[in-house]
JSON list of C-alpha atoms in Angstrom, two decimals:
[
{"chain": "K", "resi": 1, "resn": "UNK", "atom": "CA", "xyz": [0.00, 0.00, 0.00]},
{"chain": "K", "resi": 2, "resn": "UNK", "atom": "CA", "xyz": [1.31, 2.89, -1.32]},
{"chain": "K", "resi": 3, "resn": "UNK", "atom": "CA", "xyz": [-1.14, 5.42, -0.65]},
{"chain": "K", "resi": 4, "resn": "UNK", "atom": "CA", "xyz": [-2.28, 8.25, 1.89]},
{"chain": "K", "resi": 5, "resn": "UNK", "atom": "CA", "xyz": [-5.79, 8.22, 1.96]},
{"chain": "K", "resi": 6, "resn": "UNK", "atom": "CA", "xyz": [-8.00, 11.30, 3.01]},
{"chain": "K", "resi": 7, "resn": "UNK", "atom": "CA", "xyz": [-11.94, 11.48, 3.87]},
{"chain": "K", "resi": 8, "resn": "UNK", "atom": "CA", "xyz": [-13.51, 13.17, 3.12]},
{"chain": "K", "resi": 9, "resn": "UNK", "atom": "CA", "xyz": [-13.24, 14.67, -0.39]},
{"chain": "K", "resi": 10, "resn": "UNK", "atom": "CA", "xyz": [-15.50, 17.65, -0.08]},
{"chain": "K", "resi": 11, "resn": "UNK", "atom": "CA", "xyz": [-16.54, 18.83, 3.09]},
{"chain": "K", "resi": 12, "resn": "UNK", "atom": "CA", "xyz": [-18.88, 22.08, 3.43]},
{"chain": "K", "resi": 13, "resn": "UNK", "atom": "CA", "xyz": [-19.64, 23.22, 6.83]},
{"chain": "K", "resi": 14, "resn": "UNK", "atom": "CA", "xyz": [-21.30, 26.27, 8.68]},
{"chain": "K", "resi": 15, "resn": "UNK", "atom": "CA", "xyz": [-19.19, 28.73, 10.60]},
{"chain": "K", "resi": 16, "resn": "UNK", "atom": "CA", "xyz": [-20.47, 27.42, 13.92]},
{"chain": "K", "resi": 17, "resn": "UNK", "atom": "CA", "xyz": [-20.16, 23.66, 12.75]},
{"chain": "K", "resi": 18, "resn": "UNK", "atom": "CA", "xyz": [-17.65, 21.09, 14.09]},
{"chain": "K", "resi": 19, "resn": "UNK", "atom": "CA", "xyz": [-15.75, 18.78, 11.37]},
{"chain": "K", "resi": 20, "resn": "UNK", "atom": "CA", "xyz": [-12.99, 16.36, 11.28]},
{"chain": "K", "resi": 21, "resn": "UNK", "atom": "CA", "xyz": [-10.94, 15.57, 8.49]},
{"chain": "K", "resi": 22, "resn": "UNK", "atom": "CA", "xyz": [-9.40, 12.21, 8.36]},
{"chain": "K", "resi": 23, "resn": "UNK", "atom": "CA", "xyz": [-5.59, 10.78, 6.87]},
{"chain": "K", "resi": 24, "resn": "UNK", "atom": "CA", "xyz": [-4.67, 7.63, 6.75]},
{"chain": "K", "resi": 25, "resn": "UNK", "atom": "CA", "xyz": [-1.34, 5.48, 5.68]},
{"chain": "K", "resi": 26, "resn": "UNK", "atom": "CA", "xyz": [0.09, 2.07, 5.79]},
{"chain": "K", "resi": 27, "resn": "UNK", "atom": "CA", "xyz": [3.52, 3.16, 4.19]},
{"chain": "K", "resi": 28, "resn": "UNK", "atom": "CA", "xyz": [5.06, 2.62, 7.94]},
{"chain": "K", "resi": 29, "resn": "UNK", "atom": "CA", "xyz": [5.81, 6.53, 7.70]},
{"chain": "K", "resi": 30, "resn": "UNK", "atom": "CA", "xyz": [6.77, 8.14, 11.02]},
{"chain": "K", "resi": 31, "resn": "UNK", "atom": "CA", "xyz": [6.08, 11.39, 9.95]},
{"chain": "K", "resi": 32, "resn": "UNK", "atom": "CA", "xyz": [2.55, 12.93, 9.06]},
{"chain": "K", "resi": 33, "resn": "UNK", "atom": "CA", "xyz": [1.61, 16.67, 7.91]},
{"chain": "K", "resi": 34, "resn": "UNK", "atom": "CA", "xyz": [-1.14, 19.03, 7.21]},
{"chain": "K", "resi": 35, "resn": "UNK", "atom": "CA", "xyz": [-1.05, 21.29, 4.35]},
{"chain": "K", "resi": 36, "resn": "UNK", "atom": "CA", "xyz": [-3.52, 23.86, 3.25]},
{"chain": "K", "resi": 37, "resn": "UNK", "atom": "CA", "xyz": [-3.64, 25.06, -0.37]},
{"chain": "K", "resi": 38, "resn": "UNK", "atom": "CA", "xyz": [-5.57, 27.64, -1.98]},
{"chain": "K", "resi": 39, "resn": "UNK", "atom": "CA", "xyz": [-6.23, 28.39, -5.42]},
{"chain": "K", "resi": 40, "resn": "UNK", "atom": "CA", "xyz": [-3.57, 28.60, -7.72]},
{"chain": "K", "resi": 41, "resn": "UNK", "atom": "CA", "xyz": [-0.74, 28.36, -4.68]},
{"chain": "K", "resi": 42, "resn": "UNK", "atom": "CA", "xyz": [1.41, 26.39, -3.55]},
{"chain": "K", "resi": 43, "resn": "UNK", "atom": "CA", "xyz": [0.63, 23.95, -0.37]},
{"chain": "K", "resi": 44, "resn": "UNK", "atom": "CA", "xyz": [1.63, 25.97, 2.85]},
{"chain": "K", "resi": 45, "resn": "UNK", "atom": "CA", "xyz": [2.46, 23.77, 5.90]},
{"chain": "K", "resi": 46, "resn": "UNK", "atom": "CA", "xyz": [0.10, 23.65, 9.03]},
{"chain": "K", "resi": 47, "resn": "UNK", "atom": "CA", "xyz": [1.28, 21.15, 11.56]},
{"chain": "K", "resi": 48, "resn": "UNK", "atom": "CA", "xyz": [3.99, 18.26, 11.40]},
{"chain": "K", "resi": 49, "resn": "UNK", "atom": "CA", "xyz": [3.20, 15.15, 13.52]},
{"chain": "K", "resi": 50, "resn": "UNK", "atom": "CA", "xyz": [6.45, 12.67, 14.33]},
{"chain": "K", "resi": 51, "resn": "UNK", "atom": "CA", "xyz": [6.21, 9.49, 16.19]},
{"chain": "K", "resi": 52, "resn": "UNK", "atom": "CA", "xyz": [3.05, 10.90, 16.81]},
{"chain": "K", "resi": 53, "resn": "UNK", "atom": "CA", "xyz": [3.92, 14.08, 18.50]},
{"chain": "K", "resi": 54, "resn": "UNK", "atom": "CA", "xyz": [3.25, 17.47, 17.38]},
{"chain": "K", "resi": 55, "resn": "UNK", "atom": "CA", "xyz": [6.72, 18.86, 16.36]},
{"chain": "K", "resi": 56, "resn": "UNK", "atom": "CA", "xyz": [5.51, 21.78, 14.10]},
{"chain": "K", "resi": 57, "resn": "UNK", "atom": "CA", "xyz": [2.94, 23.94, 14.40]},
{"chain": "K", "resi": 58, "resn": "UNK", "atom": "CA", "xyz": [3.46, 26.45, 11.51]},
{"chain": "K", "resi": 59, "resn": "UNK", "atom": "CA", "xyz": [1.23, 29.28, 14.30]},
{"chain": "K", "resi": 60, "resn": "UNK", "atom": "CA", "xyz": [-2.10, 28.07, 12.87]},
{"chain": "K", "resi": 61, "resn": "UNK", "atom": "CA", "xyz": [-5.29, 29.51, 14.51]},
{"chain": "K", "resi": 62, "resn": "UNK", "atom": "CA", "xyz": [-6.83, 27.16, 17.46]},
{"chain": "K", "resi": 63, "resn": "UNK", "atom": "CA", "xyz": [-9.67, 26.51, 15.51]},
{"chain": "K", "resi": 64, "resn": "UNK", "atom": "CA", "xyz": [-7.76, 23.98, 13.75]},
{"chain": "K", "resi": 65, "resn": "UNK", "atom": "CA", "xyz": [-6.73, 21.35, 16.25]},
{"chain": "K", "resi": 66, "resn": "UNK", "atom": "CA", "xyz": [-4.46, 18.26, 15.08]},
{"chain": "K", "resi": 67, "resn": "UNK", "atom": "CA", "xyz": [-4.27, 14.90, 16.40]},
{"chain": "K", "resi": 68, "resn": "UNK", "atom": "CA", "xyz": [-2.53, 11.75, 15.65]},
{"chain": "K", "resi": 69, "resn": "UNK", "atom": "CA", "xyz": [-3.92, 8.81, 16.82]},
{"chain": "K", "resi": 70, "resn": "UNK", "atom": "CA", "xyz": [-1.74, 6.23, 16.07]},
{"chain": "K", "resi": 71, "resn": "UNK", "atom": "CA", "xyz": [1.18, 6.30, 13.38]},
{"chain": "K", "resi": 72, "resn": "UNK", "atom": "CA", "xyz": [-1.29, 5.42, 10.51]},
{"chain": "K", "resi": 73, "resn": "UNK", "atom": "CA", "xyz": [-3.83, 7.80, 11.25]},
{"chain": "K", "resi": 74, "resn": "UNK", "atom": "CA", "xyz": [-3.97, 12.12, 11.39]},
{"chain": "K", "resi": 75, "resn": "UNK", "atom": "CA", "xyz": [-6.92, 14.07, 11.95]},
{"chain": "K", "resi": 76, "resn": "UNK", "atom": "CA", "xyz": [-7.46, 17.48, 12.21]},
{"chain": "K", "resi": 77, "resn": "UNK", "atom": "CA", "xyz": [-10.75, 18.52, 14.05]},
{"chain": "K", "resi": 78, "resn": "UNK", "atom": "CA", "xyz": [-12.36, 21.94, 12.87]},
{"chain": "K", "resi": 79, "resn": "UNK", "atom": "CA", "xyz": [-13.72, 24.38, 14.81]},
{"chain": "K", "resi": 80, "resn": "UNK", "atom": "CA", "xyz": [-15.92, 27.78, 13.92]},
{"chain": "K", "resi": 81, "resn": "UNK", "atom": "CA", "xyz": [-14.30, 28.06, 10.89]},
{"chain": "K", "resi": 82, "resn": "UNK", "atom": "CA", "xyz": [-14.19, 31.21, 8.87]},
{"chain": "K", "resi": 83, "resn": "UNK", "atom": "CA", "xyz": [-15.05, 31.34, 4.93]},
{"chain": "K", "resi": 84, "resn": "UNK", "atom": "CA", "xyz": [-11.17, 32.72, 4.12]},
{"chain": "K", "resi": 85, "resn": "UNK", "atom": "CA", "xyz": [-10.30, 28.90, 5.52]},
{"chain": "K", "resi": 86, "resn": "UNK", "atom": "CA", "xyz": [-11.87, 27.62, 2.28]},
{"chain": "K", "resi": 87, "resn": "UNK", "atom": "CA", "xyz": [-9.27, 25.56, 0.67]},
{"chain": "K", "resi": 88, "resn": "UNK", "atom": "CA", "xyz": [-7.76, 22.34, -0.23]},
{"chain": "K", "resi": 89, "resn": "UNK", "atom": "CA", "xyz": [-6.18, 20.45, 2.95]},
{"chain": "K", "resi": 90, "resn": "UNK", "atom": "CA", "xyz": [-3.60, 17.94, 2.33]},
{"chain": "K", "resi": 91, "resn": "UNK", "atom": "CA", "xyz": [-2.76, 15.42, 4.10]},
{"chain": "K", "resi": 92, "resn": "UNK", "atom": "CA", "xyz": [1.35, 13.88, 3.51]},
{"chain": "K", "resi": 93, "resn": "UNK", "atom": "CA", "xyz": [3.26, 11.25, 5.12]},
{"chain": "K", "resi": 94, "resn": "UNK", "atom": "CA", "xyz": [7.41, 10.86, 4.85]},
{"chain": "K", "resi": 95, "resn": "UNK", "atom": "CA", "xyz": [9.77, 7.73, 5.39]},
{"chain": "K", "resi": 96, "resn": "UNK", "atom": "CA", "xyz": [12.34, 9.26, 7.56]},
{"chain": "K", "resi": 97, "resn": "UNK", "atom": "CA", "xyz": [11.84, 10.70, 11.09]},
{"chain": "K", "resi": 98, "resn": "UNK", "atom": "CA", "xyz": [12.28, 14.49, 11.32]},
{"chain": "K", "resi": 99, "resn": "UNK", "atom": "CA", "xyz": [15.87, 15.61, 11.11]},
{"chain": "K", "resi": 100, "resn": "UNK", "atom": "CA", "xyz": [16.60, 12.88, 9.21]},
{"chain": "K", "resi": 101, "resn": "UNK", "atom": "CA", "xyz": [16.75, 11.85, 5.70]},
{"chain": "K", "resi": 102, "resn": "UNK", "atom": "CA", "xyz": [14.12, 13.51, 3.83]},
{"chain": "K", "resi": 103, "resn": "UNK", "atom": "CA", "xyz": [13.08, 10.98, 0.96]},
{"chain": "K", "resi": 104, "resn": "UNK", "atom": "CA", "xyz": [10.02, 13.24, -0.12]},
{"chain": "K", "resi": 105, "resn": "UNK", "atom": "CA", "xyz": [6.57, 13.15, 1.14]},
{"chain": "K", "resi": 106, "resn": "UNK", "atom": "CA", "xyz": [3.36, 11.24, -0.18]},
{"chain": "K", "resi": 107, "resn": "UNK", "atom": "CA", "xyz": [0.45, 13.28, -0.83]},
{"chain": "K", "resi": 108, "resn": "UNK", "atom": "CA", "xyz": [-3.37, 12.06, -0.35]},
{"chain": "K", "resi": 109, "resn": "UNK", "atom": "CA", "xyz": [-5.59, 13.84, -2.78]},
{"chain": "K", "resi": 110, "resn": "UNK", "atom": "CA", "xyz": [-7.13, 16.31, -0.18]},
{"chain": "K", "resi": 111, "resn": "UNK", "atom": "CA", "xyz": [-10.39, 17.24, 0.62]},
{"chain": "K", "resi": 112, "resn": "UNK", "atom": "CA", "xyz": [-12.19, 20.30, -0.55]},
{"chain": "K", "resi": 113, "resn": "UNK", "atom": "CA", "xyz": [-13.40, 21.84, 2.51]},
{"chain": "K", "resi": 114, "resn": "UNK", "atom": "CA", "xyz": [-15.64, 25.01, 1.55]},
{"chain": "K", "resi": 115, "resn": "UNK", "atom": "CA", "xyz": [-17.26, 27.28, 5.14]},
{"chain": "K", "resi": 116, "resn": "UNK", "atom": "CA", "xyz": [-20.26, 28.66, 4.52]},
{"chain": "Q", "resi": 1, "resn": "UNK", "atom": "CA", "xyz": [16.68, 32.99, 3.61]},
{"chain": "Q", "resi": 2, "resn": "UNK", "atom": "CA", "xyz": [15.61, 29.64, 2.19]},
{"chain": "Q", "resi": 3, "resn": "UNK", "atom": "CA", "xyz": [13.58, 29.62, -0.87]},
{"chain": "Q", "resi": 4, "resn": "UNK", "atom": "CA", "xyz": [12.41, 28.39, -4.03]},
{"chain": "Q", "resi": 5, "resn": "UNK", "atom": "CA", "xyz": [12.08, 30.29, -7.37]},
{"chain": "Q", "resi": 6, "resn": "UNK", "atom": "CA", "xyz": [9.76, 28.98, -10.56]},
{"chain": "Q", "resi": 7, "resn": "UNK", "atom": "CA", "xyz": [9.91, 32.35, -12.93]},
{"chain": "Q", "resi": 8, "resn": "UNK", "atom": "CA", "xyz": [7.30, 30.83, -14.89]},
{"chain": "Q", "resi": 9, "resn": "UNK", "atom": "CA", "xyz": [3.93, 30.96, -14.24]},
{"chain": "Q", "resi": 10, "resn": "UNK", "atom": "CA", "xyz": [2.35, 29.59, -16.93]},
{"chain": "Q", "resi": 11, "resn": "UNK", "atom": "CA", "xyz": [3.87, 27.77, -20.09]},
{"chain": "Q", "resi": 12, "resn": "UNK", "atom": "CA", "xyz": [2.16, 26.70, -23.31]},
{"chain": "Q", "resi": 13, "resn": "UNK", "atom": "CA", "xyz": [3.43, 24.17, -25.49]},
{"chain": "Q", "resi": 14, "resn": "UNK", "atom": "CA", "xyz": [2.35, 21.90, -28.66]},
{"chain": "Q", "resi": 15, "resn": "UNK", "atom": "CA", "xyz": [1.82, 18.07, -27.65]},
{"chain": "Q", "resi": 16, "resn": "UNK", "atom": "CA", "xyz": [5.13, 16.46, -28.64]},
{"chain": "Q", "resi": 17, "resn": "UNK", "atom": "CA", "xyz": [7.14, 19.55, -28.30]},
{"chain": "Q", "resi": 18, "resn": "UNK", "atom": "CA", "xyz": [9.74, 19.24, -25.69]},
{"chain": "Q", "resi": 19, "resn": "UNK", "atom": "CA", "xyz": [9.47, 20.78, -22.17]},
{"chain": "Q", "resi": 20, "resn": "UNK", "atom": "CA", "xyz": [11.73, 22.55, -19.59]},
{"chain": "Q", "resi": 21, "resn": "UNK", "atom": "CA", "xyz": [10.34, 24.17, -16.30]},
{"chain": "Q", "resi": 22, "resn": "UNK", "atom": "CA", "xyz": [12.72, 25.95, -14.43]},
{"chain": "Q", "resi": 23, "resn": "UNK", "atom": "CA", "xyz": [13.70, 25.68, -10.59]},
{"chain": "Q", "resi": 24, "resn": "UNK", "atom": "CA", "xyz": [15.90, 28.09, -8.42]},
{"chain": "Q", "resi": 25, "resn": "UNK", "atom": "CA", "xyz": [16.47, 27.73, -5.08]},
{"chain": "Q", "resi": 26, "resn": "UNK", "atom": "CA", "xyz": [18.48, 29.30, -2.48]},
{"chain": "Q", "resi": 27, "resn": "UNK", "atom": "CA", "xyz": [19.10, 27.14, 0.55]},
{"chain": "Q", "resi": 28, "resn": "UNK", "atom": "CA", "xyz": [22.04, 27.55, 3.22]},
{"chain": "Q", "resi": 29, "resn": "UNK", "atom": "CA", "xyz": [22.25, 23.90, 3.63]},
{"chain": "Q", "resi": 30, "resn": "UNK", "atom": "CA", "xyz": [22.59, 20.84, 1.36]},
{"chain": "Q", "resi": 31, "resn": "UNK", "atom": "CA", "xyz": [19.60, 20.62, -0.44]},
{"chain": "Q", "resi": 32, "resn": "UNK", "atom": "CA", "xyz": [16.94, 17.59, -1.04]},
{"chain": "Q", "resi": 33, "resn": "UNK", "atom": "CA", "xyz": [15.11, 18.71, -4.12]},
{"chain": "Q", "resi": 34, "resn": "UNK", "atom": "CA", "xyz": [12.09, 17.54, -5.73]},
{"chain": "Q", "resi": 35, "resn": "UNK", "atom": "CA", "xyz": [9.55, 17.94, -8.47]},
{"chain": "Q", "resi": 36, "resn": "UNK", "atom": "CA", "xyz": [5.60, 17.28, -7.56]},
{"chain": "Q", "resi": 37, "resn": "UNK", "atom": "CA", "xyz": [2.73, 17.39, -10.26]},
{"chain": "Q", "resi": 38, "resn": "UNK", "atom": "CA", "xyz": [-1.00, 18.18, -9.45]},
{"chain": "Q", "resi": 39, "resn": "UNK", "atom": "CA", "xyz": [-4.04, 18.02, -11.51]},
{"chain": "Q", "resi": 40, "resn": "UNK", "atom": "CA", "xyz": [-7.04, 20.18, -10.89]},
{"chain": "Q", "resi": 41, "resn": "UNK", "atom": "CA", "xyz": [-8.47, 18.83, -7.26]},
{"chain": "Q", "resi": 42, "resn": "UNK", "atom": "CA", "xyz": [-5.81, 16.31, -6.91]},
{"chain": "Q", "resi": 43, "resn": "UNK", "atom": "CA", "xyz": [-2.89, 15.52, -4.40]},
{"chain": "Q", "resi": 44, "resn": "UNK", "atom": "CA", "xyz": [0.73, 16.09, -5.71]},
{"chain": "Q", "resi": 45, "resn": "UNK", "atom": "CA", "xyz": [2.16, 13.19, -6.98]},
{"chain": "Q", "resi": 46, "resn": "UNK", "atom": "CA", "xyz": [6.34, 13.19, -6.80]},
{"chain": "Q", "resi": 47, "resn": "UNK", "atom": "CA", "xyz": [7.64, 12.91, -9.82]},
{"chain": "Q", "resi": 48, "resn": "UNK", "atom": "CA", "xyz": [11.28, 12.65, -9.29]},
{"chain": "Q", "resi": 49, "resn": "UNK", "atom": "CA", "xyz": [13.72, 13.87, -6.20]},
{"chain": "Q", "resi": 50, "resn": "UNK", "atom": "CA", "xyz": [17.09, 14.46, -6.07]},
{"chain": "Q", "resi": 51, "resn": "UNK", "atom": "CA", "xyz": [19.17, 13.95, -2.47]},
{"chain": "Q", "resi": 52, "resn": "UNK", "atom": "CA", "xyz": [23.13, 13.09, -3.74]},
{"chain": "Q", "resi": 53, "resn": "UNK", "atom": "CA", "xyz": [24.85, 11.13, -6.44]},
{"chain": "Q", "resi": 54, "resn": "UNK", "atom": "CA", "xyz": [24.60, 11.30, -10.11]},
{"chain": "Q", "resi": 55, "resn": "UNK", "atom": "CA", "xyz": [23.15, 15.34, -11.16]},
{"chain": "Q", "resi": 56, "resn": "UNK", "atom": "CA", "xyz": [20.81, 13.87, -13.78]},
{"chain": "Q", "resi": 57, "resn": "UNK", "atom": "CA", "xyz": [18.09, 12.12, -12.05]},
{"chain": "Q", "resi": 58, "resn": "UNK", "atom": "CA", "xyz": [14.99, 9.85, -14.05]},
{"chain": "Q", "resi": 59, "resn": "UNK", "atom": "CA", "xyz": [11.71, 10.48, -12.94]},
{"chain": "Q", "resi": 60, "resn": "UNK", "atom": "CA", "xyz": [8.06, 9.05, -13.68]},
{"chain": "Q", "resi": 61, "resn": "UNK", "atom": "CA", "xyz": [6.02, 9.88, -16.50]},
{"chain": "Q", "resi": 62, "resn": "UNK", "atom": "CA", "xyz": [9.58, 10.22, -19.12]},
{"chain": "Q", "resi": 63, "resn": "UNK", "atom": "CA", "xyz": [10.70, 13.36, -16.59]},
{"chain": "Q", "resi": 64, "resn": "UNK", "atom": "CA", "xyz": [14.09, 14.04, -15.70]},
{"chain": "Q", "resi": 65, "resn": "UNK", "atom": "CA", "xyz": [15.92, 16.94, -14.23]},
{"chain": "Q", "resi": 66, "resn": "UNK", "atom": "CA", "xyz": [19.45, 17.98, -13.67]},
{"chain": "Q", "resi": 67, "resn": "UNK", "atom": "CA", "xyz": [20.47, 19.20, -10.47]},
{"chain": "Q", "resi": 68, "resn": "UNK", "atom": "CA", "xyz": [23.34, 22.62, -11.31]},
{"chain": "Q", "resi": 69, "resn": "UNK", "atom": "CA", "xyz": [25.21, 23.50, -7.60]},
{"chain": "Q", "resi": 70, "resn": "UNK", "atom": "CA", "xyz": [26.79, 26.30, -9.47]},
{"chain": "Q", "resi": 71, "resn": "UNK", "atom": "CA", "xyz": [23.62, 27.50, -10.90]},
{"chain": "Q", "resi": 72, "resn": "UNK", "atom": "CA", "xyz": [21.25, 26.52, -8.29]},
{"chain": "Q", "resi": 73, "resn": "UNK", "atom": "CA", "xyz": [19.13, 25.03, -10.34]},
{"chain": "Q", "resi": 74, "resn": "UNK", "atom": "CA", "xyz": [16.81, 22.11, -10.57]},
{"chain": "Q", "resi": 75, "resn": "UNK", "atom": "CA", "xyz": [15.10, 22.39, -13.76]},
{"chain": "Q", "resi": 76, "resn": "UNK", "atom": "CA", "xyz": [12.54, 19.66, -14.93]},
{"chain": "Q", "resi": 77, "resn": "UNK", "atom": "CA", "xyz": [12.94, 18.17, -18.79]},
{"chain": "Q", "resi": 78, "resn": "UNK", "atom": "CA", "xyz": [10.65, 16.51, -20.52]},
{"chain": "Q", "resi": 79, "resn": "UNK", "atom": "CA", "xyz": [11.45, 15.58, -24.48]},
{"chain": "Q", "resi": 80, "resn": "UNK", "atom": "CA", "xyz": [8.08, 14.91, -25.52]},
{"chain": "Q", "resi": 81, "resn": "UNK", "atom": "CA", "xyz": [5.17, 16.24, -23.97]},
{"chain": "Q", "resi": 82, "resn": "UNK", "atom": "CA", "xyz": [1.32, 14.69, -24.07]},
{"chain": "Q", "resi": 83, "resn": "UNK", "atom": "CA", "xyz": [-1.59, 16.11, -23.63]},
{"chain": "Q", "resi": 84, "resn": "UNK", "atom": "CA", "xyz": [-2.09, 14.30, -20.27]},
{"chain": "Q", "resi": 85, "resn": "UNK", "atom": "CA", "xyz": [0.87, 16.50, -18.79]},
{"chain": "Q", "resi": 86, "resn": "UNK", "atom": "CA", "xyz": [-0.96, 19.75, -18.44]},
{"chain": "Q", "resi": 87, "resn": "UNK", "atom": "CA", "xyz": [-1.26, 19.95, -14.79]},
{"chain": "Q", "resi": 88, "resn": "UNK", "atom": "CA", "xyz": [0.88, 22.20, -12.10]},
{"chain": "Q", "resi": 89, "resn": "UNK", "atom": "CA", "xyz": [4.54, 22.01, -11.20]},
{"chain": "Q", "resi": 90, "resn": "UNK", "atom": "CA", "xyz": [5.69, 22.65, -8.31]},
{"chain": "Q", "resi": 91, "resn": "UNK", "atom": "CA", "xyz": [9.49, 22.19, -7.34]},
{"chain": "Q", "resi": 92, "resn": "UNK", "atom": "CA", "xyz": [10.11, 21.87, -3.63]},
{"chain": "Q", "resi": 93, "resn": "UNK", "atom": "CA", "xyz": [13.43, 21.92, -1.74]},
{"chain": "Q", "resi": 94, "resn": "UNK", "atom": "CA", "xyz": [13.95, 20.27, 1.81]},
{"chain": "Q", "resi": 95, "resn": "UNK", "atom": "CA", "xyz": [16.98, 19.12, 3.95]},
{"chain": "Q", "resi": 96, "resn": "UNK", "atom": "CA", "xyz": [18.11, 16.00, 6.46]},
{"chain": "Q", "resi": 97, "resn": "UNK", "atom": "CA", "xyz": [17.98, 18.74, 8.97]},
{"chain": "Q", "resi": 98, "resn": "UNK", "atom": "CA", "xyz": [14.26, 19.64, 8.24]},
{"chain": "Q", "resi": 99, "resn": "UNK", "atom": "CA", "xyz": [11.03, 18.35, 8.56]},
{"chain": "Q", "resi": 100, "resn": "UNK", "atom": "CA", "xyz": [9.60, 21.11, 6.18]},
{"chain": "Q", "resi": 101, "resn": "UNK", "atom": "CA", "xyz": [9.61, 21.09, 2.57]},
{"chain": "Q", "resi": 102, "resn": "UNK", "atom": "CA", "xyz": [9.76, 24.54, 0.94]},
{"chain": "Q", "resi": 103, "resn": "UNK", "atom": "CA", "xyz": [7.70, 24.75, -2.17]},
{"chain": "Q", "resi": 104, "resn": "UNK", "atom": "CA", "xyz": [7.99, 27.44, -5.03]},
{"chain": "Q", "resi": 105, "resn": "UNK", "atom": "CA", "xyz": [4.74, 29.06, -6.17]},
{"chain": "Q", "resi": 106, "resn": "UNK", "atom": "CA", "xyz": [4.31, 26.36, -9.08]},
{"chain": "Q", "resi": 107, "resn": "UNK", "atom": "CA", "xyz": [4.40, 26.64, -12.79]},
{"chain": "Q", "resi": 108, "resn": "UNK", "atom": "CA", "xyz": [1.13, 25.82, -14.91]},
{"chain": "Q", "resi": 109, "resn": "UNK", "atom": "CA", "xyz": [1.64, 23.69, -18.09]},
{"chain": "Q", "resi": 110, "resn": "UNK", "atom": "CA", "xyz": [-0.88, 23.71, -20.81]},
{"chain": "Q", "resi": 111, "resn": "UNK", "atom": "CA", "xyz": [-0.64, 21.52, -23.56]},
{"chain": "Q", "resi": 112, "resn": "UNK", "atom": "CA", "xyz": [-2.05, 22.29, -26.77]},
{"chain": "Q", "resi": 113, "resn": "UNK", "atom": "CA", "xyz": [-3.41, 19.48, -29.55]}
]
């Protein structure tokens, strides 16, 4: 299994709704992210998980709130969202603990979360 | 400061014409570098990376890229291009030292018939 898997692929939700968005991977990867992208940008990192411990949090607004299960699974719980947090979220997984050897990260294909 | 540079935004080309996107980067240490490709909606999917060793690396999909030190410069080669490439590049530049990857803003490819 060579894939990260995300659910699910659209999500809309109201501002005073609470979500979860859901990663999953069987690679045996240590290392699990969050990415937001917008529209026609690049993916900017939101949190870094390693062994299953927060190591990055890029200063993302509480109302996103990461956890990591286990080291297959990464969710990130929403929270009275705003409309500007529209976007694609990514989910990635890497081989190599942090500081280590980066061999490139695994993308899911994202889900399409749009706050109404 | 660490960062990555695609000057082109968006590139047209004939199907079957050849293909070069170009990659700068300016990173203190040395650098893992690697070229993702996303389709409307999609996930990136890495197309080739480059960490040490031989400067001409083989990718998926017929891609390759050559990795320049002295010109900092990762640029992506492709010497026939299909219609099923038009999608967005995106070259990305990390480190053994990091657990980021730093991504430049992406270059669009359209591919005419």
């Amino acid at each position: 299994d060579t894939e990260v898997t995300q659910t699910p692929k659209h999500l809309v939700m109201g501002m005073t709704n609470k979500k979860s968005l859901k990663c999953e991977q069987h690679m045996g990867h240590r290392a699990m992210y969050w990415y937001k992208q917008k529209a026609k940008k690049p993916p900017e990192l939101m949190f870094v998980y390693s062994y299953e411990k927060l190591s990055i949090n890029e200063s993302v607004p509480s109302r996103f709130s990461p956890e990591c299960p286990n080291s297959s699974l990464l969710n990130l719980h929403l929270h009275a969202l705003q409309p500007e947090d529209s976007a694609l979220y990514l989910c990635a997984s890497s081989q190599a603990p942090p500081r280590g050897d980066s061999r490139g990260y695994t993308f899911g294909s994202g889900t399409r979360l749009t706050v109404v | 400061a660490q960062s990555v540079t695609q000057p082109d935004i968006h590139i047209t080309v004939s199907e079957g014409a050849s293909l070069e996107l170009r990659c700068n980067y300016s990173y203190g240490a040395t650098p893992y570098l690697f070229w993702y490709v996303q389709s409307p909606g999609q996930g990136l999917q890495l197309l080739l990376k480059y960490f040490s060793g031989d400067t001409l690396v083989q990718g998926i999909k017929g891609f390759e890229a050559e990795f320049k030190r002295s010109q900092s410069s990762f640029n992506l080669r492709k010497p026939s291009v299909h219609w099923s490439d038009a999608a967005e590049y995106f070259c990305a530049v990390g480190s053994y030292n990091t657990d980021k990857l730093i991504f430049g803003t992406g270059t669009r490819l359209q591919v005419f018939p």
